[in-house]
């Protein structure tokens, strides 16, 4: 293992988002608020779905798993970012860096697979409503979630092995606010061309493997919606999948752009990274909550009951 055997590298220095203490203070407050909103919003959605028996359906089962993933994804990156914003020296150990790479990839990867599964769920509900209960049984839903975690786990192991194979010399400064494989490539003194090609292949396979089922599902959904004669029916069908479509666009657009530019450390790359790792976990539950009448009604009834 090249990383561990190289005695000159024991830790990395993270550059963070800014070197200005005043800007760092403002960013600390901003990201603390975002993190608290992410925690409270996703936890509330989890509790609401669990408390209301009317929400014990495949769609809300997947939505509760998405909320749990958003909690994990945000907790992998934001707490370390908050600590660094208050620290003069932003360091992370080699093991800590590898662990962060692994958990970022497994949570983000599982979310991509889960969004693909949720697209299939919407396809079954809109295109085959009479067979929906048979197509989306509880056992199948559980299996789909477990397969999502399993495939993302294999993907994350492959990416961590790419990081372990790198050989680092003297440069320890990561031009990013978190440890990700693309940000480690510029620090390596070994040839990274093969690693870069393998990373791009993994990301493309993962991206196409999750986006193609989404495209297939929505192609059939749109064609089915156009066959609905009533305006009310078309509007209801569109509303059931619009939240999911917004979440897909936010997550995939920023994530793929960030990972397909492996050596980029520009401000635009930072923006895409912040969007998919910090902002998206906060926004997802708001998208589903504000656009879903059942969730809003359940939240209202729960608050009236306890307050």
mmCIF file of C-alpha atoms in Angstrom:
data_model
loop_
_atom_site.group_PDB
_atom_site.id
_atom_site.type_symbol
_atom_site.label_atom_id
_atom_site.label_comp_id
_atom_site.label_asym_id
_atom_site.label_seq_id
_atom_site.Cartn_x
_atom_site.Cartn_y
_atom_site.Cartn_z
ATOM 1 C CA UNK A 1 0.000 0.000 0.000
ATOM 2 C CA UNK A 2 1.865 3.010 -1.292
ATOM 3 C CA UNK A 3 0.093 5.531 0.872
ATOM 4 C CA UNK A 4 0.906 3.797 4.137
ATOM 5 C CA UNK A 5 4.463 2.812 3.233
ATOM 6 C CA UNK A 6 5.446 6.367 2.332
ATOM 7 C CA UNK A 7 6.777 7.658 5.668
ATOM 8 C CA UNK A 8 7.059 11.273 4.505
ATOM 9 C CA UNK A 9 3.272 11.682 4.281
ATOM 10 C CA UNK A 10 1.297 11.345 7.505
ATOM 11 C CA UNK A 11 -1.302 14.073 6.992
ATOM 12 C CA UNK A 12 -2.699 16.458 4.415
ATOM 13 C CA UNK A 13 -3.449 20.172 4.648
ATOM 14 C CA UNK A 14 -6.835 21.295 3.355
ATOM 15 C CA UNK A 15 -6.910 24.734 1.765
ATOM 16 C CA UNK A 16 -10.601 25.167 2.550
ATOM 17 C CA UNK A 17 -12.968 27.603 0.890
ATOM 18 C CA UNK A 18 -11.201 30.828 1.868
ATOM 19 C CA UNK A 19 -8.069 32.158 3.553
ATOM 20 C CA UNK A 20 -9.798 35.312 4.808
ATOM 21 C CA UNK A 21 -10.793 34.977 8.527
ATOM 22 C CA UNK A 22 -13.822 37.277 8.128
ATOM 23 C CA UNK A 23 -15.133 35.302 5.153
ATOM 24 C CA UNK A 24 -14.472 32.061 7.046
ATOM 25 C CA UNK A 25 -16.564 33.339 9.961
ATOM 26 C CA UNK A 26 -19.464 34.140 7.626
ATOM 27 C CA UNK A 27 -19.101 30.769 5.910
ATOM 28 C CA UNK A 28 -19.097 29.019 9.304
ATOM 29 C CA UNK A 29 -22.442 30.598 10.215
ATOM 30 C CA UNK A 30 -23.865 29.823 6.759
ATOM 31 C CA UNK A 31 -22.826 26.155 6.731
ATOM 32 C CA UNK A 32 -23.839 25.679 10.376
ATOM 33 C CA UNK A 33 -27.347 26.909 9.529
ATOM 34 C CA UNK A 34 -27.438 24.667 6.436
ATOM 35 C CA UNK A 35 -26.305 21.654 8.470
ATOM 36 C CA UNK A 36 -28.868 22.262 11.223
ATOM 37 C CA UNK A 37 -31.620 22.643 8.614
ATOM 38 C CA UNK A 38 -30.455 19.430 6.962
ATOM 39 C CA UNK A 39 -30.508 17.517 10.240
ATOM 40 C CA UNK A 40 -33.848 18.823 11.514
ATOM 41 C CA UNK A 41 -35.607 18.648 8.135
ATOM 42 C CA UNK A 42 -34.551 15.106 7.268
ATOM 43 C CA UNK A 43 -35.121 13.817 10.805
ATOM 44 C CA UNK A 44 -38.607 15.362 10.823
ATOM 45 C CA UNK A 45 -39.404 13.767 7.464
ATOM 46 C CA UNK A 46 -38.206 10.389 8.749
ATOM 47 C CA UNK A 47 -40.352 10.692 11.874
ATOM 48 C CA UNK A 48 -43.418 11.872 9.950
ATOM 49 C CA UNK A 49 -43.215 8.963 7.487
ATOM 50 C CA UNK A 50 -42.761 6.476 10.308
ATOM 51 C CA UNK A 51 -45.568 7.936 12.435
ATOM 52 C CA UNK A 52 -48.288 8.021 9.752
ATOM 53 C CA UNK A 53 -49.475 4.598 8.547
ATOM 54 C CA UNK A 54 -50.917 6.223 5.395
ATOM 55 C CA UNK A 55 -47.340 6.974 4.313
ATOM 56 C CA UNK A 56 -46.171 3.349 4.585
ATOM 57 C CA UNK A 57 -46.014 2.952 0.812
ATOM 58 C CA UNK A 58 -43.082 2.195 -1.532
ATOM 59 C CA UNK A 59 -42.692 5.852 -2.527
ATOM 60 C CA UNK A 60 -42.349 7.021 1.072
ATOM 61 C CA UNK A 61 -40.189 4.013 1.960
ATOM 62 C CA UNK A 62 -37.684 5.169 -0.658
ATOM 63 C CA UNK A 63 -38.100 8.780 0.448
ATOM 64 C CA UNK A 64 -37.261 7.871 4.053
ATOM 65 C CA UNK A 65 -34.136 6.077 2.822
ATOM 66 C CA UNK A 66 -33.224 9.169 0.789
ATOM 67 C CA UNK A 67 -33.573 11.328 3.909
ATOM 68 C CA UNK A 68 -31.345 8.933 5.863
ATOM 69 C CA UNK A 69 -28.764 9.065 3.065
ATOM 70 C CA UNK A 70 -28.855 12.865 3.016
ATOM 71 C CA UNK A 71 -28.200 12.870 6.768
ATOM 72 C CA UNK A 72 -25.194 10.568 6.286
ATOM 73 C CA UNK A 73 -23.880 12.396 3.229
ATOM 74 C CA UNK A 74 -24.032 15.785 4.925
ATOM 75 C CA UNK A 75 -22.474 14.443 8.147
ATOM 76 C CA UNK A 76 -19.482 13.061 6.227
ATOM 77 C CA UNK A 77 -18.456 16.479 4.883
ATOM 78 C CA UNK A 78 -19.996 19.396 6.805
ATOM 79 C CA UNK A 79 -18.767 18.797 10.414
ATOM 80 C CA UNK A 80 -15.130 18.608 9.247
ATOM 81 C CA UNK A 81 -15.692 21.731 7.132
ATOM 82 C CA UNK A 82 -17.104 23.593 10.156
ATOM 83 C CA UNK A 83 -14.120 22.616 12.321
ATOM 84 C CA UNK A 84 -11.678 23.733 9.617
ATOM 85 C CA UNK A 85 -13.427 27.092 9.217
ATOM 86 C CA UNK A 86 -12.574 27.792 12.869
ATOM 87 C CA UNK A 87 -9.014 26.414 12.681
ATOM 88 C CA UNK A 88 -5.843 28.102 11.534
ATOM 89 C CA UNK A 89 -4.279 24.855 10.333
ATOM 90 C CA UNK A 90 -6.706 22.635 8.457
ATOM 91 C CA UNK A 91 -5.167 19.166 8.586
ATOM 92 C CA UNK A 92 -6.487 15.648 8.085
ATOM 93 C CA UNK A 93 -4.630 12.382 8.621
ATOM 94 C CA UNK A 94 -4.010 9.957 5.769
ATOM 95 C CA UNK A 95 -6.422 7.416 7.302
ATOM 96 C CA UNK A 96 -9.001 10.151 7.892
ATOM 97 C CA UNK A 97 -8.647 11.280 4.290
ATOM 98 C CA UNK A 98 -9.128 7.747 2.953
ATOM 99 C CA UNK A 99 -12.123 7.256 5.241
ATOM 100 C CA UNK A 100 -13.703 10.478 3.986
ATOM 101 C CA UNK A 101 -13.112 9.440 0.362
ATOM 102 C CA UNK A 102 -14.829 6.108 1.067
ATOM 103 C CA UNK A 103 -17.852 7.519 2.877
ATOM 104 C CA UNK A 104 -18.366 10.367 0.395
ATOM 105 C CA UNK A 105 -18.394 7.895 -2.489
ATOM 106 C CA UNK A 106 -20.615 5.291 -0.801
ATOM 107 C CA UNK A 107 -23.247 7.794 0.345
ATOM 108 C CA UNK A 108 -23.265 9.753 -2.916
ATOM 109 C CA UNK A 109 -23.214 6.524 -4.943
ATOM 110 C CA UNK A 110 -26.067 4.978 -2.986
ATOM 111 C CA UNK A 111 -28.091 8.171 -3.440
ATOM 112 C CA UNK A 112 -27.575 7.974 -7.214
ATOM 113 C CA UNK A 113 -28.798 4.355 -7.268
ATOM 114 C CA UNK A 114 -31.707 5.213 -4.983
ATOM 115 C CA UNK A 115 -32.816 8.080 -7.245
ATOM 116 C CA UNK A 116 -32.778 5.583 -10.111
ATOM 117 C CA UNK A 117 -34.901 3.149 -8.097
ATOM 118 C CA UNK A 118 -37.338 5.940 -7.219
ATOM 119 C CA UNK A 119 -37.709 6.723 -10.936
ATOM 120 C CA UNK A 120 -38.718 3.094 -11.541
ATOM 121 C CA UNK A 121 -41.205 3.368 -8.678
ATOM 122 C CA UNK A 122 -42.826 6.411 -10.331
ATOM 123 C CA UNK A 123 -42.839 4.536 -13.650
ATOM 124 C CA UNK A 124 -44.682 1.599 -12.067
ATOM 125 C CA UNK A 125 -47.173 3.904 -10.317
ATOM 126 C CA UNK A 126 -48.060 5.990 -13.393
ATOM 127 C CA UNK A 127 -47.661 3.521 -16.265
ATOM 128 C CA UNK A 128 -48.960 0.383 -14.502
ATOM 129 C CA UNK A 129 -51.233 1.599 -11.674
ATOM 130 C CA UNK A 130 -53.291 -1.626 -11.520
ATOM 131 C CA UNK A 131 -50.175 -3.765 -11.119
ATOM 132 C CA UNK A 132 -48.360 -1.325 -8.834
ATOM 133 C CA UNK A 133 -48.857 -3.325 -5.633
ATOM 134 C CA UNK A 134 -47.472 -6.452 -7.312
ATOM 135 C CA UNK A 135 -44.581 -4.710 -9.059
ATOM 136 C CA UNK A 136 -43.450 -2.813 -5.952
ATOM 137 C CA UNK A 137 -43.845 -5.321 -3.128
ATOM 138 C CA UNK A 138 -42.223 -4.581 0.217
ATOM 139 C CA UNK A 139 -39.639 -7.346 -0.237
ATOM 140 C CA UNK A 140 -38.627 -5.950 -3.639
ATOM 141 C CA UNK A 141 -38.304 -2.432 -2.195
ATOM 142 C CA UNK A 142 -36.017 -3.675 0.588
ATOM 143 C CA UNK A 143 -33.932 -5.638 -1.923
ATOM 144 C CA UNK A 144 -33.585 -2.629 -4.212
ATOM 145 C CA UNK A 145 -32.300 -0.491 -1.322
ATOM 146 C CA UNK A 146 -29.832 -3.197 -0.238
ATOM 147 C CA UNK A 147 -28.597 -3.635 -3.818
ATOM 148 C CA UNK A 148 -28.114 0.146 -4.041
ATOM 149 C CA UNK A 149 -25.914 0.094 -0.940
ATOM 150 C CA UNK A 150 -24.038 -2.984 -2.176
ATOM 151 C CA UNK A 151 -23.229 -1.610 -5.639
ATOM 152 C CA UNK A 152 -22.197 1.751 -4.190
ATOM 153 C CA UNK A 153 -20.006 -0.071 -1.674
ATOM 154 C CA UNK A 154 -18.169 -1.928 -4.454
ATOM 155 C CA UNK A 155 -17.755 1.347 -6.310
ATOM 156 C CA UNK A 156 -16.329 3.094 -3.241
ATOM 157 C CA UNK A 157 -13.866 0.246 -2.567
ATOM 158 C CA UNK A 158 -12.600 0.512 -6.155
ATOM 159 C CA UNK A 159 -12.105 4.271 -5.813
ATOM 160 C CA UNK A 160 -10.323 3.956 -2.441
ATOM 161 C CA UNK A 161 -7.979 1.378 -4.001
ATOM 162 C CA UNK A 162 -7.129 3.988 -6.639
ATOM 163 C CA UNK A 163 -6.232 6.400 -3.822
ATOM 164 C CA UNK A 164 -4.163 3.779 -1.983
ATOM 165 C CA UNK A 165 -2.142 3.067 -5.140
ATOM 166 C CA UNK A 166 -0.980 6.703 -5.372
ATOM 167 C CA UNK A 167 2.554 7.576 -4.292
ATOM 168 C CA UNK A 168 2.945 10.941 -2.531
ATOM 169 C CA UNK A 169 6.195 12.837 -2.123
ATOM 170 C CA UNK A 170 6.346 16.276 -0.499
ATOM 171 C CA UNK A 171 3.260 18.185 -1.556
ATOM 172 C CA UNK A 172 0.612 17.783 1.152
ATOM 173 C CA UNK A 173 -1.737 20.667 0.319
ATOM 174 C CA UNK A 174 -5.166 19.594 -0.951
ATOM 175 C CA UNK A 175 -6.772 22.425 -2.882
ATOM 176 C CA UNK A 176 -10.220 21.565 -1.645
ATOM 177 C CA UNK A 177 -12.282 21.626 1.556
ATOM 178 C CA UNK A 178 -12.774 17.829 1.720
ATOM 179 C CA UNK A 179 -10.847 14.713 0.700
ATOM 180 C CA UNK A 180 -11.961 13.401 -2.665
ATOM 181 C CA UNK A 181 -10.006 11.336 -5.149
ATOM 182 C CA UNK A 182 -9.864 14.069 -7.859
ATOM 183 C CA UNK A 183 -8.303 16.478 -5.343
ATOM 184 C CA UNK A 184 -5.608 13.907 -4.420
ATOM 185 C CA UNK A 185 -4.383 13.393 -7.995
ATOM 186 C CA UNK A 186 -2.394 16.671 -8.220
ATOM 187 C CA UNK A 187 -0.434 15.699 -5.056
ATOM 188 C CA UNK A 188 0.885 12.447 -6.464
ATOM 189 C CA UNK A 189 4.440 12.205 -7.790
ATOM 190 C CA UNK A 190 3.609 8.990 -9.656
ATOM 191 C CA UNK A 191 1.934 8.653 -13.046
ATOM 192 C CA UNK A 192 -1.805 9.278 -12.563
ATOM 193 C CA UNK A 193 -2.904 8.860 -16.180
ATOM 194 C CA UNK A 194 -4.141 5.292 -15.635
ATOM 195 C CA UNK A 195 -5.821 6.241 -12.342
ATOM 196 C CA UNK A 196 -7.532 9.176 -14.030
ATOM 197 C CA UNK A 197 -8.776 6.975 -16.872
ATOM 198 C CA UNK A 198 -10.060 4.344 -14.430
ATOM 199 C CA UNK A 199 -11.803 7.011 -12.324
ATOM 200 C CA UNK A 200 -13.517 8.496 -15.386
ATOM 201 C CA UNK A 201 -14.614 5.006 -16.493
ATOM 202 C CA UNK A 202 -16.020 4.264 -13.012
ATOM 203 C CA UNK A 203 -17.881 7.580 -12.905
ATOM 204 C CA UNK A 204 -19.240 7.125 -16.434
ATOM 205 C CA UNK A 205 -20.372 3.562 -15.713
ATOM 206 C CA UNK A 206 -21.968 4.689 -12.464
ATOM 207 C CA UNK A 207 -23.494 7.769 -14.065
ATOM 208 C CA UNK A 208 -24.907 5.985 -17.104
ATOM 209 C CA UNK A 209 -25.917 2.960 -15.032
ATOM 210 C CA UNK A 210 -28.101 5.155 -12.850
ATOM 211 C CA UNK A 211 -29.192 7.840 -15.337
ATOM 212 C CA UNK A 212 -30.272 5.475 -18.134
ATOM 213 C CA UNK A 213 -33.005 3.795 -16.016
ATOM 214 C CA UNK A 214 -34.154 7.282 -15.004
ATOM 215 C CA UNK A 215 -34.319 8.376 -18.655
ATOM 216 C CA UNK A 216 -36.121 5.160 -19.630
ATOM 217 C CA UNK A 217 -38.639 5.576 -16.805
ATOM 218 C CA UNK A 218 -39.401 9.210 -17.563
ATOM 219 C CA UNK A 219 -39.693 8.577 -21.317
ATOM 220 C CA UNK A 220 -42.500 6.117 -20.568
ATOM 221 C CA UNK A 221 -43.979 8.378 -17.873
ATOM 222 C CA UNK A 222 -44.170 11.368 -20.238
ATOM 223 C CA UNK A 223 -45.707 9.281 -23.021
ATOM 224 C CA UNK A 224 -48.276 7.910 -20.554
ATOM 225 C CA UNK A 225 -49.119 11.381 -19.229
ATOM 226 C CA UNK A 226 -49.860 12.593 -22.769
ATOM 227 C CA UNK A 227 -52.380 9.774 -23.191
ATOM 228 C CA UNK A 228 -54.373 10.896 -20.128
ATOM 229 C CA UNK A 229 -57.440 12.736 -21.377
ATOM 230 C CA UNK A 230 -58.302 14.855 -18.333
ATOM 231 C CA UNK A 231 -56.251 17.914 -17.380
ATOM 232 C CA UNK A 232 -56.625 17.057 -13.698
ATOM 233 C CA UNK A 233 -55.258 13.556 -14.273
ATOM 234 C CA UNK A 234 -52.258 14.856 -16.209
ATOM 235 C CA UNK A 235 -51.555 17.457 -13.532
ATOM 236 C CA UNK A 236 -51.765 14.870 -10.737
ATOM 237 C CA UNK A 237 -49.480 12.459 -12.596
ATOM 238 C CA UNK A 238 -46.940 15.200 -13.257
ATOM 239 C CA UNK A 239 -46.982 16.367 -9.624
ATOM 240 C CA UNK A 240 -46.211 12.858 -8.368
ATOM 241 C CA UNK A 241 -42.852 12.819 -10.172
ATOM 242 C CA UNK A 242 -41.875 16.510 -10.419
ATOM 243 C CA UNK A 243 -40.188 16.526 -6.980
ATOM 244 C CA UNK A 244 -38.106 13.508 -7.883
ATOM 245 C CA UNK A 245 -37.140 15.002 -11.230
ATOM 246 C CA UNK A 246 -35.911 18.221 -9.557
ATOM 247 C CA UNK A 247 -33.836 16.186 -7.066
ATOM 248 C CA UNK A 248 -32.321 14.153 -9.925
ATOM 249 C CA UNK A 249 -31.332 17.260 -11.906
ATOM 250 C CA UNK A 250 -29.745 18.950 -8.872
ATOM 251 C CA UNK A 251 -27.760 15.897 -7.818
ATOM 252 C CA UNK A 252 -26.602 14.484 -11.146
ATOM 253 C CA UNK A 253 -25.746 17.759 -12.861
ATOM 254 C CA UNK A 254 -23.370 18.998 -10.151
ATOM 255 C CA UNK A 255 -21.952 15.574 -9.200
ATOM 256 C CA UNK A 256 -21.048 14.433 -12.708
ATOM 257 C CA UNK A 257 -19.543 17.798 -13.680
ATOM 258 C CA UNK A 258 -17.394 17.817 -10.536
ATOM 259 C CA UNK A 259 -16.075 14.256 -10.898
ATOM 260 C CA UNK A 260 -15.489 14.431 -14.648
ATOM 261 C CA UNK A 261 -12.988 17.285 -14.069
ATOM 262 C CA UNK A 262 -10.521 15.293 -11.929
ATOM 263 C CA UNK A 263 -7.709 17.847 -11.654
ATOM 264 C CA UNK A 264 -9.813 21.010 -11.522
ATOM 265 C CA UNK A 265 -9.562 23.245 -8.433
ATOM 266 C CA UNK A 266 -11.423 26.263 -9.753
ATOM 267 C CA UNK A 267 -14.073 28.264 -7.920
ATOM 268 C CA UNK A 268 -16.692 26.750 -10.242
ATOM 269 C CA UNK A 269 -15.607 23.260 -9.205
ATOM 270 C CA UNK A 270 -15.924 24.290 -5.538
ATOM 271 C CA UNK A 271 -19.418 25.582 -6.283
ATOM 272 C CA UNK A 272 -20.522 22.285 -7.853
ATOM 273 C CA UNK A 273 -18.969 20.328 -4.976
ATOM 274 C CA UNK A 274 -20.754 22.455 -2.358
ATOM 275 C CA UNK A 275 -24.033 22.107 -4.260
ATOM 276 C CA UNK A 276 -24.125 18.317 -4.376
ATOM 277 C CA UNK A 277 -22.473 17.596 -0.991
ATOM 278 C CA UNK A 278 -23.916 20.392 1.189
ATOM 279 C CA UNK A 279 -26.884 22.102 -0.460
ATOM 280 C CA UNK A 280 -28.612 19.103 -2.099
ATOM 281 C CA UNK A 281 -29.005 17.128 1.187
ATOM 282 C CA UNK A 282 -30.718 20.192 2.676
ATOM 283 C CA UNK A 283 -32.915 20.902 -0.369
ATOM 284 C CA UNK A 284 -34.173 17.352 -1.032
ATOM 285 C CA UNK A 285 -36.512 17.130 1.952
ATOM 286 C CA UNK A 286 -37.812 20.656 1.244
ATOM 287 C CA UNK A 287 -38.598 19.720 -2.373
ATOM 288 C CA UNK A 288 -40.582 16.654 -1.317
ATOM 289 C CA UNK A 289 -42.227 18.286 1.688
ATOM 290 C CA UNK A 290 -43.347 21.528 0.033
ATOM 291 C CA UNK A 291 -44.660 19.818 -3.121
ATOM 292 C CA UNK A 292 -46.359 16.878 -1.394
ATOM 293 C CA UNK A 293 -49.842 17.425 0.051
ATOM 294 C CA UNK A 294 -49.793 14.193 2.073
ATOM 295 C CA UNK A 295 -46.540 15.117 3.811
ATOM 296 C CA UNK A 296 -47.702 18.682 4.478
ATOM 297 C CA UNK A 297 -50.998 17.426 5.915
ATOM 298 C CA UNK A 298 -49.226 14.884 8.135
ATOM 299 C CA UNK A 299 -46.742 17.502 9.393
ATOM 300 C CA UNK A 300 -49.605 19.905 10.144
ATOM 301 C CA UNK A 301 -51.597 17.254 12.025
ATOM 302 C CA UNK A 302 -48.507 16.145 13.975
ATOM 303 C CA UNK A 303 -47.671 19.709 15.025
ATOM 304 C CA UNK A 304 -51.296 20.350 16.046
ATOM 305 C CA UNK A 305 -51.308 17.129 18.058
ATOM 306 C CA UNK A 306 -48.147 17.849 20.033
ATOM 307 C CA UNK A 307 -48.109 21.646 20.163
#
